[in-house]
Amino acid sequence: MAVYVDDAIWRWKGRKWCHLMADGEAELHRFAHRLGIHRLSYQGPPKTAAPHYDITGLERDRALRMGALSISRREVVALYRKVRVRKGALQAAE
């Protein structure tokens, strides 16, 4: 399993932001915890289809030093499709 940060950095509220994603949700939460990201920052079902955290550019740099892999916009879209929770799957789990 791996953890990823995209290189699609955007500006919002005076900071640069990107996405922290992983092959699995448990790995994503473990890495975010090690990175010092609070669980309240998590964005996943039902709010969004793909589990992720929005992180700042500074947190991105630290994540890369901790072993996260940098991925392109095209790669993040492919990862999003791989890890997204489809509506039917979410309903089946309820």
CSV table of C-alpha atoms in Angstrom, one decimal:
chain,number,residue,atom,x,y,z
A,1,MET,CA,0.0,0.0,0.0
A,2,ALA,CA,1.1,3.5,-0.7
A,3,VAL,CA,0.3,7.1,0.2
A,4,TYR,CA,0.2,9.9,-2.4
A,5,VAL,CA,0.2,13.7,-2.7
A,6,ASP,CA,-0.8,15.3,-5.9
A,7,ASP,CA,1.1,18.1,-7.6
A,8,ALA,CA,-2.1,20.0,-8.3
A,9,ILE,CA,-1.4,22.7,-5.8
A,10,TRP,CA,-4.1,25.4,-5.6
A,11,ARG,CA,-4.4,28.6,-3.6
A,12,TRP,CA,-7.1,29.1,-1.0
A,13,LYS,CA,-7.2,31.5,1.9
A,14,GLY,CA,-3.6,32.6,1.4
A,15,ARG,CA,-2.2,29.0,1.4
A,16,LYS,CA,-1.3,26.4,-1.2
A,17,TRP,CA,-3.2,23.2,-0.9
A,18,CYS,CA,-3.2,19.6,-2.4
A,19,HIS,CA,-4.7,16.2,-1.7
A,20,LEU,CA,-3.4,13.4,0.5
A,21,MET,CA,-4.7,10.0,-0.7
A,22,ALA,CA,-3.8,6.3,-0.2
A,23,ASP,CA,-4.6,2.9,-1.7
A,24,GLY,CA,-6.6,2.1,1.4
A,25,GLU,CA,-8.6,4.2,3.9
A,26,ALA,CA,-6.8,2.7,7.0
A,27,GLU,CA,-3.4,3.6,5.6
A,28,LEU,CA,-4.6,7.1,4.7
A,29,HIS,CA,-5.7,7.7,8.4
A,30,ARG,CA,-2.5,6.2,9.8
A,31,PHE,CA,-0.3,8.4,7.6
A,32,ALA,CA,-2.4,11.5,8.3
A,33,HIS,CA,-2.1,10.9,12.0
A,34,ARG,CA,1.7,10.5,11.7
A,35,LEU,CA,1.7,13.8,9.7
A,36,GLY,CA,-0.2,15.5,12.5
A,37,ILE,CA,-3.4,16.0,10.5
A,38,HIS,CA,-6.5,16.0,12.7
A,39,ARG,CA,-9.2,13.4,11.7
A,40,LEU,CA,-11.7,16.2,11.5
A,41,SER,CA,-9.9,17.3,8.3
A,42,TYR,CA,-10.8,14.0,6.6
A,43,GLN,CA,-13.0,14.2,3.5
A,44,GLY,CA,-14.7,11.0,2.5
A,45,PRO,CA,-18.1,9.4,2.1
A,46,PRO,CA,-20.7,10.6,2.2
A,47,LYS,CA,-19.2,14.1,1.8
A,48,THR,CA,-17.0,13.1,-1.1
A,49,ALA,CA,-16.7,9.8,-3.1
A,50,ALA,CA,-12.9,9.4,-2.7
A,51,PRO,CA,-11.3,9.3,0.8
A,52,HIS,CA,-8.7,12.1,1.1
A,53,TYR,CA,-7.3,14.9,3.2
A,54,ASP,CA,-6.7,18.4,1.8
A,55,ILE,CA,-3.3,19.4,3.1
A,56,THR,CA,-1.1,22.6,2.8
A,57,GLY,CA,2.0,22.8,0.7
A,58,LEU,CA,4.1,22.7,3.8
A,59,GLU,CA,2.4,19.5,5.0
A,60,ARG,CA,2.9,18.1,1.4
A,61,ASP,CA,6.6,18.7,1.7
A,62,ARG,CA,6.7,16.9,5.0
A,63,ALA,CA,4.6,14.0,3.7
A,64,LEU,CA,7.0,13.6,0.8
A,65,ARG,CA,9.9,13.4,3.3
A,66,MET,CA,7.9,10.8,5.2
A,67,GLY,CA,7.6,8.6,2.2
A,68,ALA,CA,4.4,9.7,0.3
A,69,LEU,CA,4.7,9.6,-3.4
A,70,SER,CA,4.1,12.6,-5.6
A,71,ILE,CA,1.6,12.0,-8.4
A,72,SER,CA,0.4,14.0,-11.4
A,73,ARG,CA,-3.1,15.3,-12.0
A,74,ARG,CA,-3.7,12.4,-14.4
A,75,GLU,CA,-2.5,9.9,-11.8
A,76,VAL,CA,-4.7,11.4,-9.0
A,77,VAL,CA,-7.7,11.1,-11.3
A,78,ALA,CA,-6.9,7.4,-11.8
A,79,LEU,CA,-6.4,6.9,-8.1
A,80,TYR,CA,-9.7,8.7,-7.3
A,81,ARG,CA,-11.4,6.3,-9.6
A,82,LYS,CA,-9.7,3.3,-7.9
A,83,VAL,CA,-10.5,4.3,-4.3
A,84,ARG,CA,-13.9,6.0,-4.7
A,85,VAL,CA,-16.9,4.6,-2.9
A,86,ARG,CA,-19.7,4.0,-5.3
A,87,LYS,CA,-23.2,4.9,-4.0
A,88,GLY,CA,-24.3,1.2,-4.2
A,89,ALA,CA,-21.3,0.0,-2.3
A,90,LEU,CA,-22.0,2.6,0.4
A,91,GLN,CA,-25.6,1.6,0.7
A,92,ALA,CA,-24.6,-2.1,0.9
A,93,ALA,CA,-22.4,-1.4,3.8
A,94,GLU,CA,-25.2,0.3,5.8
